[in-house]
Coordinates of C-alpha atoms in Angstrom, one line a residue:
M1 CA 25.1 -40.1 49.7
N2 CA 29.0 -39.2 48.6
E3 CA 28.7 -42.9 47.3
R4 CA 25.8 -41.6 45.5
L5 CA 27.4 -38.9 43.8
A6 CA 31.0 -40.5 43.6
V7 CA 28.6 -43.1 41.5
F8 CA 26.4 -40.1 39.5
R9 CA 29.4 -38.6 38.7
E10 CA 31.5 -41.4 37.0
Q11 CA 28.1 -42.0 35.1
L12 CA 28.1 -38.8 33.5
M13 CA 31.7 -39.3 33.4
S14 CA 31.0 -42.0 31.3
K15 CA 28.7 -40.5 28.8
W16 CA 30.4 -37.4 27.9
N17 CA 33.0 -39.3 27.3
Q18 CA 31.0 -40.9 24.5
F19 CA 30.7 -37.7 22.7
S20 CA 33.1 -36.9 20.0
K21 CA 34.5 -33.7 20.2
K22 CA 32.8 -32.1 17.9
Q23 CA 29.6 -33.0 19.9
K24 CA 31.0 -31.8 22.3
W25 CA 32.3 -28.5 21.5
M26 CA 28.6 -28.5 20.3
I27 CA 26.7 -29.2 23.6
V28 CA 29.0 -26.2 25.0
G29 CA 28.3 -23.5 22.4
I30 CA 24.3 -24.6 22.9
T31 CA 24.6 -24.3 26.6
L32 CA 26.4 -20.6 26.8
F33 CA 23.8 -19.8 24.3
L34 CA 20.9 -21.2 26.5
L35 CA 22.6 -19.2 29.5
I36 CA 23.8 -15.7 27.4
S37 CA 20.3 -15.4 26.0
L38 CA 18.4 -16.4 29.8
G39 CA 20.8 -13.2 31.0
L40 CA 19.8 -11.0 28.2
Y41 CA 16.4 -11.7 28.6
I42 CA 15.8 -11.4 32.4
Y43 CA 17.8 -8.1 32.1
I44 CA 15.9 -6.4 29.2
A45 CA 12.7 -7.5 31.1
S46 CA 14.1 -6.2 34.3
Q47 CA 14.7 -2.3 32.6
P48 CA 11.4 0.0 33.3
V49 CA 9.6 0.5 30.5
Y50 CA 9.3 4.5 29.6
K51 CA 6.5 7.0 28.3
P52 CA 6.0 11.0 28.2
L53 CA 5.4 12.9 30.9
Y54 CA 3.7 14.9 28.6
N55 CA 1.4 14.7 25.7
Q56 CA 2.7 18.4 24.2
R57 CA 6.0 19.8 23.3
L58 CA 8.1 21.6 26.1
S59 CA 10.3 24.4 25.7
E60 CA 13.4 23.9 27.1
Q61 CA 12.7 26.3 29.7
E62 CA 10.5 24.1 31.0
I63 CA 13.0 20.9 30.5
G64 CA 15.3 22.0 32.8
A65 CA 12.9 22.5 35.7
I66 CA 11.7 19.3 35.1
K67 CA 15.0 17.6 34.7
K68 CA 16.1 19.5 38.0
E69 CA 13.3 18.2 40.1
L70 CA 13.5 14.6 39.6
D71 CA 17.4 14.6 39.8
G72 CA 16.4 16.1 43.2
S73 CA 14.0 12.7 43.9
K74 CA 15.8 10.2 42.2
I75 CA 13.9 9.4 39.6
P76 CA 15.6 7.9 36.5
Y77 CA 14.3 9.6 33.0
R78 CA 15.0 10.3 29.0
I79 CA 15.5 13.2 27.5
T80 CA 13.5 13.0 24.2
G81 CA 12.9 14.8 20.5
N82 CA 15.9 17.1 20.7
G83 CA 15.3 18.3 24.1
T84 CA 11.5 19.3 24.0
E85 CA 10.1 15.6 25.4
I86 CA 10.8 14.1 28.5
E87 CA 10.1 10.1 29.6
V88 CA 9.9 8.6 32.9
P89 CA 9.0 5.0 33.5
E90 CA 5.4 3.9 33.0
K91 CA 4.9 2.8 36.8
V92 CA 5.8 6.2 38.4
A93 CA 4.2 8.6 35.4
Q94 CA 0.9 9.5 37.1
D95 CA 2.8 10.5 40.4
V96 CA 5.6 12.2 38.7
I97 CA 2.7 14.8 37.2
V98 CA 0.9 15.5 40.2
D99 CA 3.6 16.1 42.2
L100 CA 5.2 18.9 39.8
A101 CA 1.4 19.7 39.6
A102 CA 1.6 21.2 42.7
Q103 CA 4.8 22.8 42.4
G104 CA 3.3 24.8 39.4
I105 CA 5.5 23.0 36.8
P106 CA 5.7 23.1 34.1
S107 CA 4.3 27.0 34.3
Q108 CA 2.2 27.7 31.1
A109 CA 4.3 31.1 29.3
G110 CA 2.4 33.6 27.7
I111 CA -1.5 34.8 28.0
N112 CA -4.6 32.8 27.4
S113 CA -7.7 33.1 26.9
E114 CA -8.1 32.6 30.5
I115 CA -7.2 35.4 31.3
F116 CA -10.4 36.9 30.0
S117 CA -12.7 35.8 33.2
N118 CA -11.8 38.9 35.1
T119 CA -10.7 42.0 33.2
L120 CA -11.7 44.4 35.6
G121 CA -9.5 47.4 36.1
V122 CA -8.5 47.3 32.4
T123 CA -7.8 49.8 30.3
D124 CA -9.0 49.5 26.3
R125 CA -5.5 49.6 25.2
Q126 CA -4.0 47.1 27.6
F127 CA -7.0 45.1 26.6
D128 CA -6.4 44.9 23.1
V129 CA -2.6 44.0 23.7
M130 CA -3.7 41.1 25.9
K131 CA -6.7 39.7 23.3
K132 CA -3.7 39.7 20.4
E133 CA -1.4 38.5 22.8
A134 CA -3.5 35.3 23.8
L135 CA -4.8 34.9 20.1
Q136 CA -1.1 34.5 18.9
Q137 CA -1.0 32.2 21.9
E138 CA -3.5 30.0 21.1
L139 CA -2.9 30.2 17.5
R140 CA 0.8 29.0 18.3
K141 CA -0.6 25.9 20.1
M142 CA -2.7 25.4 17.0
L143 CA 0.1 25.5 14.6
E144 CA 2.1 23.3 16.8
R145 CA -0.2 20.3 16.3
V146 CA 0.2 19.9 12.5
K147 CA 2.2 16.9 12.1
G148 CA 6.2 17.8 11.6
V149 CA 6.0 21.5 13.2
R150 CA 8.1 21.5 16.0
S151 CA 7.3 24.7 17.3
A152 CA 5.8 28.1 15.9
Q153 CA 6.0 31.6 16.2
V154 CA 3.3 33.9 15.1
M155 CA 2.8 37.9 14.7
I156 CA -0.4 39.2 14.2
T157 CA -1.2 42.9 13.1
L158 CA -5.1 43.6 13.5
P159 CA -6.2 46.4 11.5
Q160 CA -7.0 50.1 13.8
E161 CA -10.9 50.2 13.8
S162 CA -11.7 53.9 12.3
L163 CA -15.0 56.0 12.4
W164 CA -14.3 57.6 9.0
V165 CA -15.3 55.6 6.0
T166 CA -11.5 55.1 3.7
E167 CA -12.1 53.5 -0.2
T168 CA -9.0 50.5 0.7
P169 CA -10.9 48.5 3.9
D170 CA -8.4 47.9 6.7
T171 CA -6.6 44.4 6.1
A172 CA -4.9 41.8 9.3
T173 CA -1.4 40.4 8.7
A174 CA 0.4 37.7 10.0
S175 CA 4.0 36.5 10.2
V176 CA 4.7 33.2 11.3
I177 CA 8.2 31.1 11.4
V178 CA 7.8 27.3 11.8
D179 CA 10.2 25.5 13.2
V180 CA 9.9 21.7 11.2
E181 CA 11.7 18.4 12.1
P182 CA 14.9 17.5 11.8
G183 CA 14.8 15.2 8.6
T184 CA 11.1 16.3 7.7
A185 CA 10.0 18.2 4.8
L186 CA 6.4 20.2 4.9
D187 CA 4.6 18.9 1.7
Q188 CA 2.3 21.2 -0.2
K189 CA -0.8 20.4 1.4
Q190 CA 0.8 21.2 5.1
I191 CA 1.4 23.9 3.8
N192 CA -1.5 25.3 2.5
S193 CA -3.2 24.1 5.6
L194 CA -0.5 26.5 7.4
Y195 CA -2.6 29.7 5.6
L196 CA -5.7 28.3 5.7
L197 CA -5.4 27.9 9.8
V198 CA -4.0 31.3 10.1
S199 CA -7.0 32.9 7.5
R200 CA -9.4 31.4 9.4
S201 CA -8.5 32.0 12.9
V202 CA -7.7 36.3 12.3
P203 CA -10.6 38.5 11.7
K204 CA -10.1 40.3 8.1
L205 CA -6.7 38.5 7.2
P206 CA -6.8 37.6 3.3
M207 CA -4.0 34.6 2.5
E208 CA -2.1 37.5 0.5
A209 CA -1.5 39.1 4.1
I210 CA 0.6 36.2 5.1
A211 CA 3.9 35.4 5.3
I212 CA 5.1 32.0 6.6
T213 CA 9.3 31.3 6.4
D214 CA 10.6 28.2 8.6
Q215 CA 13.6 28.1 10.6
Y216 CA 16.0 28.4 7.9
S217 CA 14.4 31.6 6.4
N218 CA 12.9 29.5 3.6
T219 CA 9.7 30.9 2.4
L220 CA 6.8 28.5 2.7
E221 CA 4.9 29.3 -0.6
R222 CA 1.0 28.7 -0.7
T223 CA 0.3 27.0 -4.6
D224 CA -3.2 25.9 -5.9
G225 CA -2.2 22.9 -6.8
K226 CA -6.0 21.3 -7.5
D227 CA -4.8 22.0 -11.5
S228 CA -1.5 20.6 -11.2
E229 CA -2.4 17.7 -9.3
G230 CA -5.1 16.7 -11.6
S231 CA -3.5 17.0 -14.7
L232 CA -0.5 15.0 -13.0
S233 CA -2.8 12.4 -11.9
S234 CA -5.3 12.6 -15.5
F235 CA -1.6 12.0 -16.9
K236 CA -0.6 9.4 -15.2
Q237 CA -3.9 7.2 -15.2
Q238 CA -3.7 7.7 -18.8
E239 CA -0.3 6.7 -19.4
D240 CA -1.4 3.6 -17.5
I241 CA -4.6 2.4 -19.5
K242 CA -2.3 3.3 -22.6
A243 CA 0.8 0.7 -21.1
E244 CA -2.4 -2.0 -20.3
V245 CA -3.9 -2.2 -24.1
E246 CA -0.1 -2.3 -25.6
K247 CA 1.3 -5.2 -23.0
K248 CA -2.8 -6.8 -23.4
I249 CA -2.1 -6.9 -27.6
Q250 CA 1.8 -7.7 -27.5
Q251 CA 0.7 -10.5 -24.7
N252 CA -1.7 -12.0 -27.3
L253 CA 0.6 -11.6 -30.5
Y254 CA 3.4 -13.3 -28.4
N255 CA 1.0 -15.6 -26.9
L256 CA 0.4 -16.7 -31.0
L257 CA 3.5 -15.9 -32.8
G258 CA 5.4 -17.6 -29.8
T259 CA 3.5 -21.3 -30.1
I260 CA 4.4 -21.7 -33.3
M261 CA 7.3 -20.0 -34.1
G262 CA 9.3 -20.7 -30.4
R263 CA 8.7 -18.5 -27.4
D264 CA 12.5 -17.3 -27.7
K265 CA 12.0 -17.2 -31.6
V266 CA 9.5 -13.7 -31.5
I267 CA 9.3 -9.9 -30.1
V268 CA 7.0 -8.6 -30.3
H269 CA 6.2 -4.2 -29.7
T270 CA 3.5 -2.1 -29.9
F271 CA 2.5 1.6 -29.9
V272 CA -0.9 2.8 -29.4
K273 CA -2.0 6.3 -30.0
M274 CA -5.3 6.5 -28.0
N275 CA -7.8 9.3 -28.1
F276 CA -8.9 10.4 -24.4
D277 CA -11.6 13.0 -25.2
K278 CA -15.0 12.6 -23.7
E279 CA -17.9 13.9 -26.0
N280 CA -21.4 14.3 -25.1
R281 CA -23.2 15.8 -27.4
V282 CA -27.6 16.0 -28.5
E283 CA -28.4 15.2 -32.7
N284 CA -31.4 16.3 -34.0
L285 CA -32.1 14.5 -37.0
V286 CA -34.9 14.5 -39.7
E287 CA -35.0 11.1 -42.1
A288 CA -37.9 10.0 -44.7
P289 CA -39.5 7.1 -43.4
D290 CA -39.4 5.8 -47.4
K291 CA -35.8 5.6 -47.6
E292 CA -35.8 4.4 -51.0
N293 CA -37.9 7.3 -52.4
N294 CA -36.6 9.5 -49.9
E295 CA -39.8 10.6 -49.6
G296 CA -42.5 11.2 -46.1
L297 CA -45.3 9.5 -45.3
I298 CA -48.6 11.7 -46.8
I299 CA -50.4 12.9 -44.0
S300 CA -53.3 14.8 -46.2
S301 CA -53.3 15.8 -50.3
Q302 CA -55.5 18.9 -51.5
K303 CA -55.6 19.4 -55.4
L304 CA -57.3 22.5 -56.6
S305 CA -58.1 23.1 -60.5
K306 CA -59.4 26.2 -62.5
A307 CA -60.1 27.0 -66.4
F308 CA -61.4 30.0 -68.1
S309 CA -62.5 30.5 -71.7
G310 CA -64.4 33.7 -73.3
Q311 CA -64.4 37.5 -74.1
G312 CA -62.2 39.7 -71.2
V313 CA -59.0 40.1 -69.5
P314 CA -58.5 36.3 -68.3
P315 CA -58.1 36.8 -63.9
G316 CA -55.1 37.9 -63.3
G317 CA -54.9 41.1 -65.6
I318 CA -52.5 42.4 -68.0
G319 CA -48.5 41.5 -67.9
G320 CA -47.2 44.6 -66.3
M321 CA -49.0 48.2 -64.7
G322 CA -49.5 51.5 -65.6
D323 CA -48.7 55.0 -64.4
N324 CA -50.5 55.2 -61.1
A325 CA -52.1 51.6 -60.9
S326 CA -51.6 49.1 -58.7
P327 CA -50.3 45.7 -59.1
Q328 CA -52.4 42.9 -60.3
Y329 CA -55.3 45.1 -60.4
Q330 CA -57.5 43.7 -63.3
A331 CA -58.0 46.3 -65.8
N332 CA -61.2 46.8 -68.1
T333 CA -61.1 46.5 -71.0
P334 CA -64.0 46.9 -73.1
N335 CA -61.8 45.3 -76.6
G336 CA -61.0 41.9 -75.3
N337 CA -60.2 39.2 -77.2
N338 CA -61.1 35.1 -76.5
S339 CA -58.6 33.8 -73.9
Q340 CA -58.7 30.6 -72.1
Y341 CA -56.7 30.6 -68.6
E342 CA -56.8 27.4 -66.2
E343 CA -54.8 26.7 -63.0
L344 CA -53.8 23.9 -60.6
N345 CA -52.8 23.9 -57.3
D346 CA -51.7 20.7 -55.7
T347 CA -50.9 20.8 -51.7
I348 CA -49.9 17.6 -50.3
N349 CA -48.6 17.4 -46.0
R350 CA -46.2 14.5 -45.8
E351 CA -44.0 13.5 -42.4
V352 CA -41.1 12.6 -41.5
N353 CA -38.6 11.2 -38.6
R354 CA -37.7 12.9 -35.9
I355 CA -34.8 12.0 -34.4
T356 CA -33.0 13.6 -31.0
R357 CA -29.6 11.6 -29.9
N358 CA -28.0 11.8 -27.3
V359 CA -24.9 11.2 -27.9
V360 CA -21.7 9.9 -25.6
K361 CA -18.5 9.2 -27.0
S362 CA -16.1 6.6 -24.5
P363 CA -12.5 8.6 -23.6
Y364 CA -10.3 5.9 -24.9
E365 CA -10.5 4.9 -28.5
I366 CA -7.9 4.0 -30.3
E367 CA -6.7 6.2 -33.0
D368 CA -3.6 4.7 -34.5
L369 CA -1.9 0.9 -33.7
T370 CA 1.4 0.1 -34.5
I371 CA 2.9 -3.4 -34.6
N372 CA 6.7 -4.7 -34.5
V373 CA 7.6 -8.3 -35.3
G374 CA 10.9 -9.4 -34.7
V375 CA 11.6 -13.5 -35.7
E376 CA 14.5 -15.5 -35.2
P377 CA 15.2 -17.4 -38.3
P378 CA 16.7 -21.3 -37.8
A379 CA 20.4 -21.4 -37.7
G380 CA 22.2 -21.6 -40.9
A381 CA 18.7 -20.6 -43.4
Q382 CA 16.6 -17.8 -43.6
L383 CA 12.5 -17.4 -43.0
D384 CA 10.5 -18.4 -46.6
P385 CA 8.7 -15.3 -48.2
A386 CA 4.9 -17.5 -46.6
T387 CA 5.9 -17.5 -43.5
I388 CA 6.9 -13.4 -43.6
D389 CA 3.1 -13.4 -45.5
S390 CA 1.8 -15.5 -43.0
I391 CA 2.9 -13.2 -39.8
K392 CA 2.5 -9.6 -41.8
Q393 CA -1.8 -11.2 -42.8
V394 CA -2.1 -11.8 -39.1
L395 CA -0.7 -9.0 -38.0
R396 CA -2.8 -7.0 -40.7
N397 CA -6.0 -8.7 -39.2
V398 CA -5.3 -7.2 -35.4
V399 CA -4.6 -3.6 -36.8
R400 CA -7.8 -3.9 -38.7
V401 CA -10.0 -5.4 -36.0
T402 CA -8.8 -2.8 -33.7
L403 CA -9.1 0.1 -35.4
S404 CA -12.6 -1.0 -37.2
N405 CA -14.0 2.2 -35.6
Q406 CA -13.4 4.7 -37.3
A407 CA -15.7 5.7 -41.0
I408 CA -13.2 4.4 -43.4
D409 CA -12.3 1.2 -44.4
L410 CA -7.9 0.7 -44.6
T411 CA -7.0 -0.9 -47.8
Q412 CA -4.0 -3.4 -47.5
D413 CA -1.3 -0.4 -48.8
E414 CA -2.2 1.5 -45.4
L415 CA -2.1 -1.5 -43.1
D416 CA 1.7 -2.7 -44.2
K417 CA 2.5 0.8 -43.2
H418 CA 1.2 0.0 -39.5
I419 CA 3.1 -3.2 -39.0
S420 CA 6.5 -4.3 -39.8
V421 CA 7.9 -8.1 -40.1
F422 CA 11.8 -8.1 -39.5
P423 CA 13.7 -11.5 -39.7
R424 CA 16.9 -11.4 -38.0
E425 CA 19.1 -13.2 -35.4
F426 CA 19.1 -12.2 -32.0
S427 CA 22.1 -11.0 -30.2
G428 CA 20.6 -10.8 -26.7
K429 CA 18.4 -13.1 -25.5
V430 CA 16.5 -13.4 -22.2
A431 CA 15.9 -16.8 -20.6
L432 CA 12.2 -17.2 -20.2
E433 CA 11.6 -19.0 -16.8
D434 CA 8.8 -21.6 -17.6
S435 CA 6.1 -20.6 -15.3
S436 CA 4.5 -24.2 -14.7
S437 CA 8.0 -25.8 -12.9
L438 CA 9.2 -24.9 -9.9
S439 CA 12.2 -22.8 -9.8
P440 CA 15.3 -24.6 -8.0
T441 CA 14.9 -22.2 -4.4
V442 CA 11.6 -24.2 -4.3
L443 CA 12.1 -27.5 -4.5
W444 CA 15.3 -27.3 -2.5
T445 CA 13.0 -25.6 0.3
V446 CA 10.5 -28.4 -0.2
G447 CA 13.3 -30.9 0.1
G448 CA 14.8 -29.2 2.9
I449 CA 11.5 -29.0 4.8
A450 CA 10.9 -32.6 3.8
A451 CA 14.1 -33.9 5.7
L452 CA 13.6 -32.1 8.3
A453 CA 10.3 -33.6 9.3
L454 CA 11.9 -37.3 8.3
A455 CA 14.8 -36.4 10.7
A456 CA 12.6 -35.1 13.3
V457 CA 10.2 -38.3 13.2
A458 CA 13.1 -41.0 13.1
F459 CA 15.0 -39.0 16.1
L460 CA 11.2 -39.1 18.1
L461 CA 11.0 -43.1 16.9
V462 CA 15.5 -43.4 18.1
R463 CA 14.2 -42.1 21.3
R464 CA 11.0 -44.3 22.2
R465 CA 12.6 -47.1 21.8
S466 CA 15.8 -45.7 24.0
Q467 CA 13.4 -44.9 26.4
A468 CA 11.5 -48.0 26.6
K469 CA 14.6 -50.1 26.2
Q470 CA 16.0 -48.2 29.4
Q471 CA 12.5 -48.5 31.3
Q472 CA 12.8 -52.6 30.3
E473 CA 16.5 -52.3 32.2
N474 CA 15.7 -50.8 35.3
E475 CA 12.5 -53.0 35.5
D476 CA 15.1 -55.8 35.3
V477 CA 17.6 -54.6 37.7
Q478 CA 14.3 -53.4 40.1
D479 CA 13.4 -57.1 39.8
L480 CA 16.6 -58.8 40.3
L481 CA 16.8 -56.0 43.8
T482 CA 13.9 -56.6 45.1
P483 CA 13.8 -59.5 47.7
S484 CA 10.6 -62.0 47.1
Q485 CA 10.3 -62.9 50.7
S486 CA 11.1 -61.4 54.3
L487 CA 15.1 -59.9 54.7
D488 CA 15.4 -62.9 56.8
V489 CA 17.3 -65.1 54.1
P490 CA 18.4 -68.2 55.8
D491 CA 22.2 -69.6 55.9
L492 CA 23.0 -71.4 52.5
I493 CA 25.3 -75.0 53.4
Y494 CA 28.0 -75.5 50.9
Q495 CA 29.2 -78.4 50.6
E496 CA 33.1 -76.9 49.9
D497 CA 35.4 -74.4 51.4
G498 CA 37.2 -72.4 49.3
D499 CA 37.0 -68.5 48.9
Q500 CA 34.0 -68.5 46.4
V501 CA 32.0 -69.7 49.2
M502 CA 33.2 -67.2 51.5
V503 CA 32.8 -64.2 49.4
R504 CA 29.1 -65.7 48.8
K505 CA 28.9 -65.8 53.0
Q506 CA 30.4 -62.0 52.9
L507 CA 27.7 -60.8 50.4
E508 CA 24.4 -62.6 52.2
K509 CA 25.7 -60.8 54.9
L510 CA 25.6 -57.7 53.6
A511 CA 22.6 -58.1 51.9
R512 CA 21.2 -59.3 55.2
S513 CA 22.8 -56.3 57.5
K514 CA 22.8 -53.8 54.8
P515 CA 20.5 -53.9 51.9
D516 CA 20.9 -50.2 51.0
E517 CA 24.9 -50.8 50.5
F518 CA 24.3 -54.6 48.9
V519 CA 22.2 -52.6 45.7
V520 CA 24.8 -49.7 45.3
L521 CA 27.0 -52.4 45.1
L522 CA 25.3 -54.7 42.5
R523 CA 24.7 -51.6 40.2
T524 CA 28.9 -50.2 40.0
W525 CA 29.1 -54.4 39.2
L526 CA 26.4 -54.8 36.5
A527 CA 27.4 -50.9 35.0
E528 CA 30.8 -52.3 34.9
D529 CA 30.0 -55.0 33.2

C-alpha cells in the first residue's frame, strides 16, 4: 500500500512539475476561489430565514415585551422597521405566535368595537366616551394601512345632540397627526384619500373641518387636483403630438435633402403651430337646385289677370279719402268718365334644397409652419443660386401642402416668409452613425464569442484524443502484464551464465511468487522510461 502511495505521489509531482509557474498560480487561485465560494454557500444556506412575526406595526412597548419573552426563550430575532416590527426564524414563527398569545402579548391598547358586546351598567356619558374612543381607534387603524403612514393619532370632537333647532347646524371636527415613514413623502392623491377616509368615517364631518399634519407639524393640505392634473396631462399630450409632427416633417426633408446634398451637409429645423380646439357645430343650409340661375324647382304656378273698361270709377276707388271715410272704400261718382283698369297676379311656388350638417372639426390642425434649412457648401466653393432655388422650391411645396386646408391660397411671397435657406460652413458637426453597419462593440463581442466557441471545440477534441491515447496505453500495459497462461511458468533454459541471466531468473521467480509486486515494479520502470 505504501508503495502505491509513493508511486501515486511521484506521478502527481511529475505532473505538477510539468506546469509553468503561471499555471501553478492559476490552479492554486481557482482552487482557493472554489473552496471559499463553497464555504460561503454553506454558511449562507445554514443561516435561518426570518419572517415578520406580525403583519401590523407594533408600538415600542409591545416590541419590548416581545423582545423580553424571546430573550428568555433564547430564540433569535431581528428588530426592523425602526423599532415597529420584529422578525423570527420562519421555522419557529407559528410556535412563537401561539406562545405569546397564551401570555396576552401583544396587548391591544385602547378600546375597540368589541366592548359594545356587553354594556350592562354603563351610563350614557360613559357610553358616549367609549363610542368616541372606539371610533378613534378604528379610524387610526384604518389610516395606518395607507402606504407611507407608519402610525397615526386621531382626535374627534362630536357635536352635542340638542332638542332645539338652530340656524347653524352642528358639525363634528377631527384632528389627525400621521407619522410618515422616513424618506417617504405622501403625494396629493394619498393626502386627499386621508381626508376622504376621515370624512366618510365620522358622521356630520365635512372635509373643511378636518386638519391633518405630519410628525414635523407640516400641514397636509387637501386640494382638488383634477383640473390641474388634467391641464398638465393635456398640455403634455399636445406637446408630444406637436413634437411628433415636427419630427416627421423634419425627418422627411432630411432624408430627401441628405440623399442629394449629403447627410452631413444638411441640417433641417421645423416649427409647427397647431390648433387643438375640437369644434362641433350644426349647419342648416338652403341651396338652389339650379345653381346657374340661382332658382329653385317650380312646384306650383298661378296667374290671375283682371281688366275693366267703361263709365264710372274703376275698382279700387279714388286715391285718397275724405273725412269720415274708410280707406279703400269705393265712393259713388255719378258723373264718371271713361276709365280702364287691368290687374295681373303671377304666383309661383318653388322648392329649394335644405341641408343639415353636423360638422365635427378635428383638433389636430396645423395652422402655421416654418422650415429652416442649413446647407454646407463644398470645400472652397459656394452654392450656386440654382441649387438654393431648388431647395426653396421643395420647401415651398411642403408648406403649401401642409397648409392646404386653409381657406386662402398662399402666394409665393407668402410661402417665402415660411422658409429660409442659409448656406454656411458647419462649425460643430455630429458624426452620423450608419445604422446599416454594426458597431465595433458588437463586432468584438461576436468575435469573442466565436473565439470562445472554437477554443471550447478544440479543447474537447484534444481532450478526447488524449483520453483515447491514454486508454490505449493502459490496455497495452494490461495486455503485457496479464499472463496468457497459468502462473506455473516453466523455467527457461539458458545456455550462458551471466549477470543478465541471473536478473532474468530472479524476475521470473518474483513473477511466479509475488505477481502484484512484479506488476508495480514493471509500471515504475515504464513510467521512468
